[in-house]
Coordinates of C-alpha atoms in Angstrom, one line a residue:
X1 CA 17.3 12.9 7.1
X2 CA 16.0 16.3 6.2
X3 CA 16.8 19.4 8.3
X4 CA 14.0 20.7 10.4
X5 CA 13.6 24.0 8.5
X6 CA 11.3 23.0 5.6
X7 CA 8.3 25.0 4.3
X8 CA 4.7 23.8 4.8
X9 CA 2.2 23.2 2.0
X10 CA -1.2 21.8 1.2
X11 CA -1.0 18.9 3.6
X12 CA 0.0 21.0 6.6
X13 CA 2.6 20.1 9.3
X14 CA 4.6 17.0 9.0
X15 CA 3.5 14.2 11.4
X16 CA 5.5 11.3 10.0
X17 CA 8.4 10.0 12.1
X18 CA 10.6 10.3 9.0
X19 CA 11.2 13.3 6.7
X20 CA 13.6 12.6 3.9
X21 CA 16.3 14.7 2.3
X22 CA 14.2 16.2 -0.6
X23 CA 13.2 19.8 0.1
X24 CA 9.5 19.9 1.1
X25 CA 7.0 21.6 -1.2
X26 CA 9.9 22.8 -3.4
X27 CA 8.2 21.9 -6.7
X28 CA 4.5 22.2 -6.0
X29 CA 2.4 23.3 -3.0
X30 CA 0.3 20.1 -3.3
X31 CA 3.1 17.5 -3.0
X32 CA 5.5 17.5 0.0
X33 CA 8.3 15.6 -1.7
X34 CA 7.7 15.7 -5.4
X35 CA 10.4 13.5 -6.8
X36 CA 10.1 11.0 -4.0
X37 CA 6.4 10.8 -4.9
X38 CA 6.4 10.5 -8.7
X39 CA 9.3 8.0 -8.6
X40 CA 6.8 5.5 -7.2
X41 CA 5.2 5.1 -10.6
X42 CA 7.6 2.4 -11.4
X43 CA 6.2 0.4 -8.5
X44 CA 2.6 1.1 -9.4
X45 CA 2.1 0.7 -13.2
X46 CA 4.3 -2.2 -14.4
X47 CA 3.1 -4.6 -11.6
X48 CA -0.5 -3.9 -12.5
X49 CA 0.2 -5.1 -16.0
X50 CA 2.1 -8.0 -14.6
X51 CA -0.9 -9.0 -12.5
X52 CA -3.2 -8.8 -15.4
X53 CA -0.9 -10.9 -17.5
X54 CA -0.7 -13.5 -14.7
X55 CA -4.5 -13.7 -14.6
X56 CA -4.6 -14.2 -18.3
X57 CA -1.9 -16.9 -18.2
X58 CA -3.7 -18.7 -15.4
X59 CA -0.8 -18.5 -13.0
X60 CA -1.1 -19.3 -9.3
X61 CA -2.7 -16.7 -7.2
X62 CA 0.4 -16.0 -5.1
X63 CA 2.1 -14.5 -8.1
X64 CA -0.8 -12.2 -8.8
X65 CA -0.6 -11.3 -5.2
X66 CA 3.1 -10.5 -5.5
X67 CA 2.5 -8.1 -8.3
X68 CA -0.4 -6.4 -6.6
X69 CA 1.5 -6.2 -3.3
X70 CA 4.3 -4.3 -5.1
X71 CA 1.6 -1.9 -6.5
X72 CA 0.2 -1.4 -3.0
X73 CA 3.7 -0.5 -1.7
X74 CA 4.1 2.0 -4.5
X75 CA 0.7 3.6 -3.8
X76 CA 1.4 3.7 -0.1
X77 CA 4.8 5.3 -0.7
X78 CA 3.2 7.8 -3.1
X79 CA 0.7 8.9 -0.4
X80 CA 3.4 9.0 2.3
X81 CA 5.9 11.2 0.3
X82 CA 3.0 13.4 -1.0
X83 CA 1.7 14.2 2.5
X84 CA 4.4 13.3 5.1
X85 CA 1.6 12.2 7.4
X86 CA 2.1 9.4 9.9
X87 CA -0.9 7.5 8.7
X88 CA 0.4 7.5 5.2
X89 CA 3.8 6.5 6.4
X90 CA 2.2 3.3 7.8
X91 CA 0.5 2.8 4.5
X92 CA 4.0 2.7 2.9
X93 CA 6.0 0.8 5.5
X94 CA 3.7 -2.0 6.6
X95 CA 2.9 -3.2 3.1
X96 CA 6.7 -3.4 2.6
X97 CA 6.6 -6.1 5.3
X98 CA 3.5 -7.9 3.9
X99 CA 4.8 -7.9 0.3
X100 CA 8.1 -9.3 1.3
X101 CA 6.3 -12.1 3.2
X102 CA 4.5 -12.9 0.0
X103 CA 7.8 -13.0 -1.9
X104 CA 9.3 -15.3 0.7
X105 CA 6.3 -17.7 0.4
X106 CA 6.7 -17.8 -3.3
X107 CA 10.4 -18.5 -3.2
X108 CA 10.1 -21.3 -0.7
X109 CA 7.2 -22.9 -2.6
X110 CA 8.8 -22.9 -6.1
X111 CA 9.4 -26.6 -6.0
X112 CA 6.0 -27.9 -4.9
X113 CA 3.0 -29.4 -6.7
X114 CA 0.9 -26.9 -8.7
X115 CA -1.7 -25.1 -6.5
X116 CA -0.4 -26.7 -3.3
X117 CA -0.6 -24.6 -0.1
X118 CA 1.9 -24.7 2.7
X119 CA -0.2 -23.8 5.7
X120 CA 2.7 -24.0 8.1
X121 CA 4.7 -21.4 6.2
X122 CA 1.6 -19.3 5.7
X123 CA 0.9 -19.3 9.5
X124 CA 4.5 -18.3 10.3
X125 CA 4.5 -15.4 7.8
X126 CA 1.1 -14.1 8.9
X127 CA 2.2 -14.4 12.6
X128 CA 5.4 -12.5 11.7
X129 CA 3.4 -9.8 10.0
X130 CA 1.0 -9.4 12.9
X131 CA 3.9 -9.2 15.4
X132 CA 5.8 -6.6 13.4
X133 CA 2.6 -4.6 12.9
X134 CA 1.7 -4.7 16.6
X135 CA 5.2 -3.8 17.8
X136 CA 5.7 -1.1 15.2
X137 CA 2.4 0.6 16.1
X138 CA 3.5 0.6 19.8
X139 CA 7.1 1.7 19.5
X140 CA 6.9 3.9 16.3
X141 CA 10.6 3.4 15.8
X142 CA 11.7 3.4 12.1
X143 CA 14.8 1.4 12.8
X144 CA 12.7 -1.5 14.1
X145 CA 10.8 -1.6 10.8
X146 CA 14.0 -1.3 8.8
X147 CA 15.6 -4.3 10.7
X148 CA 12.5 -6.4 10.2
X149 CA 12.3 -5.5 6.5
X150 CA 16.1 -6.3 6.2
X151 CA 15.6 -9.7 7.7
X152 CA 13.0 -10.6 5.0
X153 CA 15.2 -9.3 2.2
X154 CA 18.1 -11.2 3.6
X155 CA 16.0 -14.4 3.6
X156 CA 15.1 -13.8 -0.1
X157 CA 18.7 -13.2 -1.0
X158 CA 19.8 -16.5 0.6
X159 CA 17.1 -18.4 -1.1
X160 CA 17.9 -16.8 -4.4
X161 CA 21.6 -17.7 -4.1
X162 CA 20.7 -21.3 -3.3
X163 CA 18.5 -21.5 -6.4
X164 CA 21.1 -20.1 -8.8
X165 CA 23.9 -22.0 -7.2
X166 CA 22.4 -25.5 -6.8
X167 CA 19.2 -25.7 -8.9
X168 CA 19.1 -23.4 -11.9
X169 CA 22.6 -22.0 -12.4
X170 CA 21.5 -20.5 -15.8
X171 CA 19.2 -18.0 -13.9
X172 CA 22.2 -16.3 -12.3
X173 CA 21.9 -13.4 -14.7
X174 CA 18.4 -12.6 -13.8
X175 CA 18.8 -13.4 -10.1
X176 CA 22.0 -11.3 -9.6
X177 CA 20.7 -8.4 -11.7
X178 CA 17.7 -8.2 -9.4
X179 CA 19.9 -8.3 -6.4
X180 CA 22.5 -5.9 -7.8
X181 CA 19.9 -3.3 -8.7
X182 CA 18.3 -3.5 -5.3
X183 CA 21.6 -3.2 -3.5
X184 CA 22.5 -0.1 -5.6
X185 CA 19.3 1.5 -4.5
X186 CA 20.1 0.6 -0.9
X187 CA 23.5 2.3 -1.3
X188 CA 21.9 5.5 -2.6
X189 CA 19.3 5.4 0.2
X190 CA 22.2 5.4 2.7
X191 CA 24.0 8.2 0.9
X192 CA 20.8 10.3 0.9
X193 CA 20.4 9.8 4.7
X194 CA 24.1 10.3 5.7
X195 CA 25.0 13.2 3.4
X196 CA 21.7 15.0 3.3
X197 CA 23.1 18.4 4.3
X198 CA 25.9 18.2 1.7
X199 CA 23.4 17.2 -0.9
X200 CA 21.1 20.0 -0.2
X201 CA 23.9 22.5 -0.3
X202 CA 25.1 21.0 -3.6
X203 CA 21.6 21.3 -5.1
X204 CA 21.5 25.0 -4.2
X205 CA 24.5 25.7 -6.3
X206 CA 23.6 23.5 -9.3
X207 CA 21.1 23.8 -12.2
X208 CA 17.7 22.2 -11.4
X209 CA 18.3 19.3 -13.7
X210 CA 21.4 18.2 -11.9
X211 CA 19.7 18.8 -8.5
X212 CA 17.0 16.3 -9.6
X213 CA 19.6 13.7 -10.4
X214 CA 20.9 13.9 -6.8
X215 CA 17.5 13.0 -5.3
X216 CA 18.8 9.7 -4.2
X217 CA 15.7 8.6 -2.3
X218 CA 13.8 8.9 -5.5
X219 CA 16.5 6.7 -7.1
X220 CA 16.0 4.2 -4.2
X221 CA 12.3 3.9 -5.3
X222 CA 13.2 3.5 -8.9
X223 CA 16.0 0.9 -8.3
X224 CA 14.3 -1.1 -5.6
X225 CA 11.0 -1.0 -7.6
X226 CA 12.8 -2.4 -10.6
X227 CA 14.8 -4.9 -8.4
X228 CA 11.6 -6.1 -6.8
X229 CA 9.9 -6.5 -10.1
X230 CA 12.8 -8.5 -11.5
X231 CA 12.7 -10.6 -8.3
X232 CA 9.1 -11.5 -9.1
X233 CA 10.2 -12.4 -12.6
X234 CA 13.0 -14.6 -11.2
X235 CA 10.6 -16.3 -8.8
X236 CA 8.1 -16.8 -11.6
X237 CA 10.7 -18.1 -14.0
X238 CA 11.9 -20.6 -11.3
X239 CA 8.4 -21.8 -10.7
X240 CA 7.4 -22.2 -14.3
X241 CA 10.6 -24.1 -15.1
X242 CA 9.8 -26.5 -12.3
X243 CA 6.2 -26.9 -13.7
X244 CA 7.8 -27.8 -17.1
X245 CA 6.8 -24.6 -18.9
X246 CA 8.9 -22.8 -21.4
X247 CA 9.5 -19.3 -19.8
X248 CA 11.3 -16.6 -21.6
X249 CA 12.1 -13.0 -20.6
X250 CA 11.2 -10.6 -23.4
X251 CA 11.7 -6.8 -23.5
X252 CA 8.6 -4.7 -24.3
X253 CA 9.7 -1.8 -26.6
X254 CA 13.2 -3.1 -26.2
X255 CA 13.2 -1.7 -22.6
X256 CA 10.9 -3.3 -20.1
X257 CA 11.3 -7.0 -19.1
X258 CA 8.3 -9.3 -19.0
X259 CA 8.0 -13.1 -18.8
X260 CA 6.3 -15.1 -21.4
X261 CA 5.8 -18.9 -21.5
X262 CA 3.8 -21.8 -22.8
X263 CA 3.1 -25.2 -21.4
X264 CA 5.3 -28.0 -22.5
X265 CA 3.4 -29.9 -25.3
X266 CA 2.7 -33.5 -24.8
X267 CA 3.6 -35.9 -27.6

């Protein structure tokens, strides 16, 4: 975490229970953590296009919700890192729980009839979200949130491993790429937390461009944003395979992955 001695800016004193390693208001007076803020664009813009494409393709609403939930996380994180206000912190952290619950629902409903609804699983996930929200608002302990979020991610990892091991082994590349990118982001998140003082001292001695490259919490946003986006593609690929579609991952401009498919023609 960041040392206590940080300058104030447009949004006033920090009220969040977390203040990350990036130097506050170092780039502009209007944004507390500039790089931690703008790095959220990867979680905001691509999922919006994913949601629009999902609507056009007539996909089940839960996949549209998955894309939009990731966008909400990115917007909440933008507001949090821009202001370092407690209310904005909640706008970041609570949607992380809700979006993961949507991901869990999608992953466990991949092999059901089209447009079916699992009310038991919905009830469990909604109840889990309500309990986490209520407890977190009471205790205000970030570690509690991190453990609950970790439980959901671990559930997604186990389900993904089951699918690529026993159901669709040819999806290992997409599944493990999503997981690997996410875990790399998690590694950098920990490095940023544990070695914050060393990183700050290093940045003071280095040219600005190198200093930016060591903003590991911003890299956490980029990598987990990409990892989460790829997870949605993995979930959607699994689902459309089961529904006997022809999904394919294409790269827009040779860079950004999207999923395209068409229904299986009847002869």
